[in-house]
Amino acid sequence: MEFSEVVRRRRMIRHYSDKPLTPEVTERILASALRAPSAGFSQGWAFLALTDPADRARFWQFVPTRVEKTPTMQDAPLVVVPLAHKAAYLERYAEPDKGWEDRAEARWPAPYWYIDTGMASLLMLLTAVDEGFGACFFGIMPEHLQPFRAEFGVPDEYDPIGGITVGYRAEDVPEQSGRVAERRRGADAVVHRGQWGRHA
């Protein structure tokens, strides 16, 4: 598939069949995350991949709103939880070639550990589309993060930024609402050319 077509087709799919993915497809989707950019090549991320039905069943209790609103998300054969590791960035930038010896978080203009993990997540979403599958990124609410960590043994220094489902679209996926196209902001509204407020 042409890259432009992958970008055009990318949308959040919340309805899946329970048809399994092949291990090869799963590995390609996970491997694509490793190609994401990261500040200082810190690679401060990890990915909890849930393919076993019992493991996936353990996961869904931590996103009860998703289960309530779109129960067929639970049919997705792959769930990935991307995890950001801030300490990897603070340690990397304390190395001699970077020289921020105090490891101060205040030096960072933005939390790149979250940004980079988000970019890795997007690569998985795009790879899923390229492979012919549906995918969705969704949040895990703060009150569920610590119980989630405890259930899956995730260390406290790794922050879940959300979850990703990947799988075959259900045959009866509802058509995308026309409101989405109406609400999509165009470049003329969000691209400022040379100066804020100049759109042409």
PDB file of C-alpha atoms in Angstrom:
ATOM      1  CA  MET A   1       0.000   0.000   0.000  1.00  0.00           C
ATOM      2  CA  GLU A   2       1.277   3.481  -0.814  1.00  0.00           C
ATOM      3  CA  PHE A   3       2.165   5.517   2.271  1.00  0.00           C
ATOM      4  CA  SER A   4      -0.295   8.244   1.314  1.00  0.00           C
ATOM      5  CA  GLU A   5      -3.037   5.620   1.246  1.00  0.00           C
ATOM      6  CA  VAL A   6      -1.998   4.287   4.676  1.00  0.00           C
ATOM      7  CA  VAL A   7      -2.297   7.810   6.103  1.00  0.00           C
ATOM      8  CA  ARG A   8      -5.636   8.393   4.386  1.00  0.00           C
ATOM      9  CA  ARG A   9      -7.089   5.111   5.662  1.00  0.00           C
ATOM     10  CA  ARG A  10      -5.885   5.459   9.241  1.00  0.00           C
ATOM     11  CA  ARG A  11      -8.791   5.763  11.631  1.00  0.00           C
ATOM     12  CA  MET A  12      -9.637   4.396  15.061  1.00  0.00           C
ATOM     13  CA  ILE A  13     -11.353   1.023  14.658  1.00  0.00           C
ATOM     14  CA  ARG A  14     -13.295  -0.128  17.703  1.00  0.00           C
ATOM     15  CA  HIS A  15     -15.121  -3.189  16.338  1.00  0.00           C
ATOM     16  CA  TYR A  16     -13.178  -6.404  15.675  1.00  0.00           C
ATOM     17  CA  SER A  17     -13.736 -10.016  14.788  1.00  0.00           C
ATOM     18  CA  ASP A  18     -11.965 -12.569  16.970  1.00  0.00           C
ATOM     19  CA  LYS A  19      -9.943 -13.975  14.063  1.00  0.00           C
ATOM     20  CA  PRO A  20      -6.321 -14.303  15.259  1.00  0.00           C
ATOM     21  CA  LEU A  21      -3.328 -12.546  13.770  1.00  0.00           C
ATOM     22  CA  THR A  22      -0.399 -14.612  12.627  1.00  0.00           C
ATOM     23  CA  PRO A  23       2.689 -14.378  14.866  1.00  0.00           C
ATOM     24  CA  GLU A  24       4.594 -12.876  11.924  1.00  0.00           C
ATOM     25  CA  VAL A  25       2.132  -9.986  11.593  1.00  0.00           C
ATOM     26  CA  THR A  26       2.219  -9.349  15.337  1.00  0.00           C
ATOM     27  CA  GLU A  27       6.014  -9.223  15.303  1.00  0.00           C
ATOM     28  CA  ARG A  28       6.092  -6.826  12.337  1.00  0.00           C
ATOM     29  CA  ILE A  29       3.695  -4.455  14.094  1.00  0.00           C
ATOM     30  CA  LEU A  30       5.728  -4.540  17.311  1.00  0.00           C
ATOM     31  CA  ALA A  31       9.043  -4.184  15.475  1.00  0.00           C
ATOM     32  CA  SER A  32       7.831  -1.058  13.683  1.00  0.00           C
ATOM     33  CA  ALA A  33       7.662   0.760  17.033  1.00  0.00           C
ATOM     34  CA  LEU A  34      11.412   0.373  17.393  1.00  0.00           C
ATOM     35  CA  ARG A  35      11.933   2.591  14.336  1.00  0.00           C
ATOM     36  CA  ALA A  36      10.415   5.633  16.037  1.00  0.00           C
ATOM     37  CA  PRO A  37      12.655   8.633  16.683  1.00  0.00           C
ATOM     38  CA  SER A  38      13.789   9.232  20.246  1.00  0.00           C
ATOM     39  CA  ALA A  39      15.648  12.145  21.818  1.00  0.00           C
ATOM     40  CA  GLY A  40      19.332  11.298  22.144  1.00  0.00           C
ATOM     41  CA  PHE A  41      18.435   7.822  20.866  1.00  0.00           C
ATOM     42  CA  SER A  42      17.337   7.193  24.450  1.00  0.00           C
ATOM     43  CA  GLN A  43      14.690   4.672  23.343  1.00  0.00           C
ATOM     44  CA  GLY A  44      12.894   5.195  26.632  1.00  0.00           C
ATOM     45  CA  TRP A  45       9.971   2.950  25.945  1.00  0.00           C
ATOM     46  CA  ALA A  46       8.710  -0.579  26.481  1.00  0.00           C
ATOM     47  CA  PHE A  47       5.681  -2.412  25.119  1.00  0.00           C
ATOM     48  CA  LEU A  48       3.477  -4.904  26.929  1.00  0.00           C
ATOM     49  CA  ALA A  49       2.061  -7.140  24.183  1.00  0.00           C
ATOM     50  CA  LEU A  50      -0.985  -9.220  25.064  1.00  0.00           C
ATOM     51  CA  THR A  51      -1.849 -11.965  22.592  1.00  0.00           C
ATOM     52  CA  ASP A  52      -3.007 -14.799  24.830  1.00  0.00           C
ATOM     53  CA  PRO A  53      -6.803 -14.629  25.378  1.00  0.00           C
ATOM     54  CA  ALA A  54      -6.386 -15.042  29.145  1.00  0.00           C
ATOM     55  CA  ASP A  55      -3.932 -12.131  29.320  1.00  0.00           C
ATOM     56  CA  ARG A  56      -6.200  -9.935  27.210  1.00  0.00           C
ATOM     57  CA  ALA A  57      -9.139 -10.815  29.458  1.00  0.00           C
ATOM     58  CA  ARG A  58      -7.105  -9.673  32.482  1.00  0.00           C
ATOM     59  CA  PHE A  59      -6.465  -6.352  30.776  1.00  0.00           C
ATOM     60  CA  TRP A  60     -10.011  -5.222  29.982  1.00  0.00           C
ATOM     61  CA  GLN A  61     -10.989  -4.653  33.615  1.00  0.00           C
ATOM     62  CA  PHE A  62      -8.733  -1.586  33.564  1.00  0.00           C
ATOM     63  CA  VAL A  63     -10.654   0.138  30.759  1.00  0.00           C
ATOM     64  CA  PRO A  64     -14.269  -0.409  31.830  1.00  0.00           C
ATOM     65  CA  THR A  65     -15.609   2.566  29.871  1.00  0.00           C
ATOM     66  CA  ARG A  66     -14.210   1.149  26.626  1.00  0.00           C
ATOM     67  CA  VAL A  67     -15.752  -2.237  27.400  1.00  0.00           C
ATOM     68  CA  GLU A  68     -19.104  -0.643  28.156  1.00  0.00           C
ATOM     69  CA  LYS A  69     -19.198   1.599  25.077  1.00  0.00           C
ATOM     70  CA  THR A  70     -17.583  -0.718  22.525  1.00  0.00           C
ATOM     71  CA  PRO A  71     -17.570  -4.302  23.843  1.00  0.00           C
ATOM     72  CA  THR A  72     -16.292  -5.731  20.544  1.00  0.00           C
ATOM     73  CA  MET A  73     -12.921  -4.105  21.211  1.00  0.00           C
ATOM     74  CA  GLN A  74     -12.328  -7.104  23.484  1.00  0.00           C
ATOM     75  CA  ASP A  75     -12.305  -9.317  20.377  1.00  0.00           C
ATOM     76  CA  ALA A  76      -9.083  -7.731  19.084  1.00  0.00           C
ATOM     77  CA  PRO A  77      -6.402 -10.447  19.057  1.00  0.00           C
ATOM     78  CA  LEU A  78      -3.592  -8.028  19.921  1.00  0.00           C
ATOM     79  CA  VAL A  79      -3.467  -5.465  22.707  1.00  0.00           C
ATOM     80  CA  VAL A  80      -0.306  -3.416  23.192  1.00  0.00           C
ATOM     81  CA  VAL A  81       0.312  -1.089  26.121  1.00  0.00           C
ATOM     82  CA  PRO A  82       3.118   1.388  25.288  1.00  0.00           C
ATOM     83  CA  LEU A  83       5.112   2.417  28.348  1.00  0.00           C
ATOM     84  CA  ALA A  84       7.259   5.544  28.671  1.00  0.00           C
ATOM     85  CA  HIS A  85      10.475   5.383  30.716  1.00  0.00           C
ATOM     86  CA  LYS A  86      11.475   8.870  31.825  1.00  0.00           C
ATOM     87  CA  ALA A  87      14.609   7.714  33.649  1.00  0.00           C
ATOM     88  CA  ALA A  88      16.148   6.491  30.384  1.00  0.00           C
ATOM     89  CA  TYR A  89      16.063  10.079  29.087  1.00  0.00           C
ATOM     90  CA  LEU A  90      17.363  11.690  32.254  1.00  0.00           C
ATOM     91  CA  GLU A  91      20.218   9.177  32.385  1.00  0.00           C
ATOM     92  CA  ARG A  92      21.036   9.479  28.677  1.00  0.00           C
ATOM     93  CA  TYR A  93      21.291  13.264  28.868  1.00  0.00           C
ATOM     94  CA  ALA A  94      23.586  13.011  31.899  1.00  0.00           C
ATOM     95  CA  GLU A  95      26.144  11.164  29.751  1.00  0.00           C
ATOM     96  CA  PRO A  96      29.316  13.075  28.720  1.00  0.00           C
ATOM     97  CA  ASP A  97      28.194  13.849  25.152  1.00  0.00           C
ATOM     98  CA  LYS A  98      25.026  15.537  26.486  1.00  0.00           C
ATOM     99  CA  GLY A  99      26.313  16.823  29.807  1.00  0.00           C
ATOM    100  CA  TRP A 100      23.163  17.480  31.834  1.00  0.00           C
ATOM    101  CA  GLU A 101      24.764  15.926  34.890  1.00  0.00           C
ATOM    102  CA  ASP A 102      22.050  16.961  37.344  1.00  0.00           C
ATOM    103  CA  ARG A 103      19.371  14.874  35.545  1.00  0.00           C
ATOM    104  CA  ALA A 104      16.968  17.773  36.100  1.00  0.00           C
ATOM    105  CA  GLU A 105      13.596  17.241  34.482  1.00  0.00           C
ATOM    106  CA  ALA A 106      13.191  21.042  34.301  1.00  0.00           C
ATOM    107  CA  ARG A 107      15.792  21.166  31.491  1.00  0.00           C
ATOM    108  CA  TRP A 108      13.346  19.488  29.129  1.00  0.00           C
ATOM    109  CA  PRO A 109      11.103  21.823  27.104  1.00  0.00           C
ATOM    110  CA  ALA A 110       8.551  18.994  26.830  1.00  0.00           C
ATOM    111  CA  PRO A 111       8.379  15.427  28.241  1.00  0.00           C
ATOM    112  CA  TYR A 112      10.029  13.678  25.305  1.00  0.00           C
ATOM    113  CA  TRP A 113       9.603  10.270  26.957  1.00  0.00           C
ATOM    114  CA  TYR A 114       5.863  10.616  26.316  1.00  0.00           C
ATOM    115  CA  ILE A 115       6.284  12.207  22.900  1.00  0.00           C
ATOM    116  CA  ASP A 116       8.631   9.496  21.649  1.00  0.00           C
ATOM    117  CA  THR A 117       6.468   6.687  23.024  1.00  0.00           C
ATOM    118  CA  GLY A 118       3.510   8.319  21.264  1.00  0.00           C
ATOM    119  CA  MET A 119       5.434   8.333  17.989  1.00  0.00           C
ATOM    120  CA  ALA A 120       6.240   4.645  18.459  1.00  0.00           C
ATOM    121  CA  SER A 121       2.534   4.044  19.019  1.00  0.00           C
ATOM    122  CA  LEU A 122       1.659   5.847  15.800  1.00  0.00           C
ATOM    123  CA  LEU A 123       4.086   3.666  13.853  1.00  0.00           C
ATOM    124  CA  MET A 124       2.269   0.589  15.159  1.00  0.00           C
ATOM    125  CA  LEU A 125      -1.090   2.085  14.142  1.00  0.00           C
ATOM    126  CA  LEU A 126       0.209   2.858  10.639  1.00  0.00           C
ATOM    127  CA  THR A 127       1.819  -0.564  10.280  1.00  0.00           C
ATOM    128  CA  ALA A 128      -1.468  -2.209  11.221  1.00  0.00           C
ATOM    129  CA  VAL A 129      -3.212  -0.275   8.422  1.00  0.00           C
ATOM    130  CA  ASP A 130      -0.455  -1.172   5.975  1.00  0.00           C
ATOM    131  CA  GLU A 131      -0.922  -4.841   6.880  1.00  0.00           C
ATOM    132  CA  GLY A 132      -4.651  -4.549   6.201  1.00  0.00           C
ATOM    133  CA  PHE A 133      -5.909  -4.454   9.792  1.00  0.00           C
ATOM    134  CA  GLY A 134      -7.829  -2.085  12.009  1.00  0.00           C
ATOM    135  CA  ALA A 135      -6.267  -0.479  15.064  1.00  0.00           C
ATOM    136  CA  CYS A 136      -7.226   1.906  17.831  1.00  0.00           C
ATOM    137  CA  PHE A 137      -5.382   3.939  20.461  1.00  0.00           C
ATOM    138  CA  PHE A 138      -7.268   4.604  23.698  1.00  0.00           C
ATOM    139  CA  GLY A 139      -6.584   5.862  27.196  1.00  0.00           C
ATOM    140  CA  ILE A 140      -6.290   4.125  30.549  1.00  0.00           C
ATOM    141  CA  MET A 141      -7.747   6.371  33.239  1.00  0.00           C
ATOM    142  CA  PRO A 142      -5.490   7.425  36.161  1.00  0.00           C
ATOM    143  CA  GLU A 143      -7.428   5.470  38.786  1.00  0.00           C
ATOM    144  CA  HIS A 144      -6.703   2.236  36.893  1.00  0.00           C
ATOM    145  CA  LEU A 145      -2.970   2.721  36.304  1.00  0.00           C
ATOM    146  CA  GLN A 146      -1.652   1.390  39.606  1.00  0.00           C
ATOM    147  CA  PRO A 147      -3.940  -1.674  39.611  1.00  0.00           C
ATOM    148  CA  PHE A 148      -2.902  -2.297  35.995  1.00  0.00           C
ATOM    149  CA  ARG A 149       0.777  -2.139  36.957  1.00  0.00           C
ATOM    150  CA  ALA A 150       0.194  -4.537  39.844  1.00  0.00           C
ATOM    151  CA  GLU A 151      -1.721  -7.030  37.696  1.00  0.00           C
ATOM    152  CA  PHE A 152       0.963  -7.200  34.992  1.00  0.00           C
ATOM    153  CA  GLY A 153       4.082  -6.575  37.104  1.00  0.00           C
ATOM    154  CA  VAL A 154       4.936  -3.274  35.402  1.00  0.00           C
ATOM    155  CA  PRO A 155       7.564  -1.324  37.386  1.00  0.00           C
ATOM    156  CA  ASP A 156       6.512   2.080  38.740  1.00  0.00           C
ATOM    157  CA  GLU A 157       9.124   3.889  36.642  1.00  0.00           C
ATOM    158  CA  TYR A 158       7.309   2.867  33.447  1.00  0.00           C
ATOM    159  CA  ASP A 159       4.253   4.990  32.623  1.00  0.00           C
ATOM    160  CA  PRO A 160       1.480   3.470  30.479  1.00  0.00           C
ATOM    161  CA  ILE A 161       0.402   6.095  27.949  1.00  0.00           C
ATOM    162  CA  GLY A 162      -2.651   4.150  26.764  1.00  0.00           C
ATOM    163  CA  GLY A 163      -3.541   0.982  24.943  1.00  0.00           C
ATOM    164  CA  ILE A 164      -3.595  -0.139  21.315  1.00  0.00           C
ATOM    165  CA  THR A 165      -5.856  -2.785  19.816  1.00  0.00           C
ATOM    166  CA  VAL A 166      -5.101  -4.441  16.478  1.00  0.00           C
ATOM    167  CA  GLY A 167      -7.161  -6.959  14.579  1.00  0.00           C
ATOM    168  CA  TYR A 168      -9.488  -7.765  11.729  1.00  0.00           C
ATOM    169  CA  ARG A 169     -12.335  -5.292  11.426  1.00  0.00           C
ATOM    170  CA  ALA A 170     -15.719  -6.740  12.244  1.00  0.00           C
ATOM    171  CA  GLU A 171     -17.819  -7.154   9.117  1.00  0.00           C
ATOM    172  CA  ASP A 172     -20.533  -4.933  10.526  1.00  0.00           C
ATOM    173  CA  VAL A 173     -18.295  -1.974  11.393  1.00  0.00           C
ATOM    174  CA  PRO A 174     -20.516   1.104  11.470  1.00  0.00           C
ATOM    175  CA  GLU A 175     -19.825   3.675   8.790  1.00  0.00           C
ATOM    176  CA  GLN A 176     -17.799   6.638   9.962  1.00  0.00           C
ATOM    177  CA  SER A 177     -20.099   9.438  10.982  1.00  0.00           C
ATOM    178  CA  GLY A 178     -20.383  12.297   8.504  1.00  0.00           C
ATOM    179  CA  ARG A 179     -19.743  14.565  11.464  1.00  0.00           C
ATOM    180  CA  VAL A 180     -16.102  13.421  11.495  1.00  0.00           C
ATOM    181  CA  ALA A 181     -15.499  14.856   8.032  1.00  0.00           C
ATOM    182  CA  GLU A 182     -17.374  18.005   8.988  1.00  0.00           C
ATOM    183  CA  ARG A 183     -15.316  18.453  12.141  1.00  0.00           C
ATOM    184  CA  ARG A 184     -11.914  17.708  10.567  1.00  0.00           C
ATOM    185  CA  ARG A 185      -9.929  20.914  10.636  1.00  0.00           C
ATOM    186  CA  GLY A 186      -8.229  21.819   7.390  1.00  0.00           C
ATOM    187  CA  ALA A 187      -4.691  23.059   6.860  1.00  0.00           C
ATOM    188  CA  ASP A 188      -5.994  26.587   6.363  1.00  0.00           C
ATOM    189  CA  ALA A 189      -7.185  26.558   9.987  1.00  0.00           C
ATOM    190  CA  VAL A 190      -4.150  25.033  11.692  1.00  0.00           C
ATOM    191  CA  VAL A 191      -1.103  25.838   9.537  1.00  0.00           C
ATOM    192  CA  HIS A 192       0.357  29.294  10.204  1.00  0.00           C
ATOM    193  CA  ARG A 193       2.724  30.411   7.455  1.00  0.00           C
ATOM    194  CA  GLY A 194       5.657  32.538   8.521  1.00  0.00           C
ATOM    195  CA  GLN A 195       3.719  34.238  11.330  1.00  0.00           C
ATOM    196  CA  TRP A 196       0.939  33.222  13.686  1.00  0.00           C
ATOM    197  CA  GLY A 197      -2.388  34.071  12.125  1.00  0.00           C
ATOM    198  CA  ARG A 198      -1.130  34.041   8.534  1.00  0.00           C
ATOM    199  CA  HIS A 199      -2.730  31.119   6.720  1.00  0.00           C
ATOM    200  CA  ALA A 200      -2.016  31.933   3.082  1.00  0.00           C
TER     201      ALA A 200
END
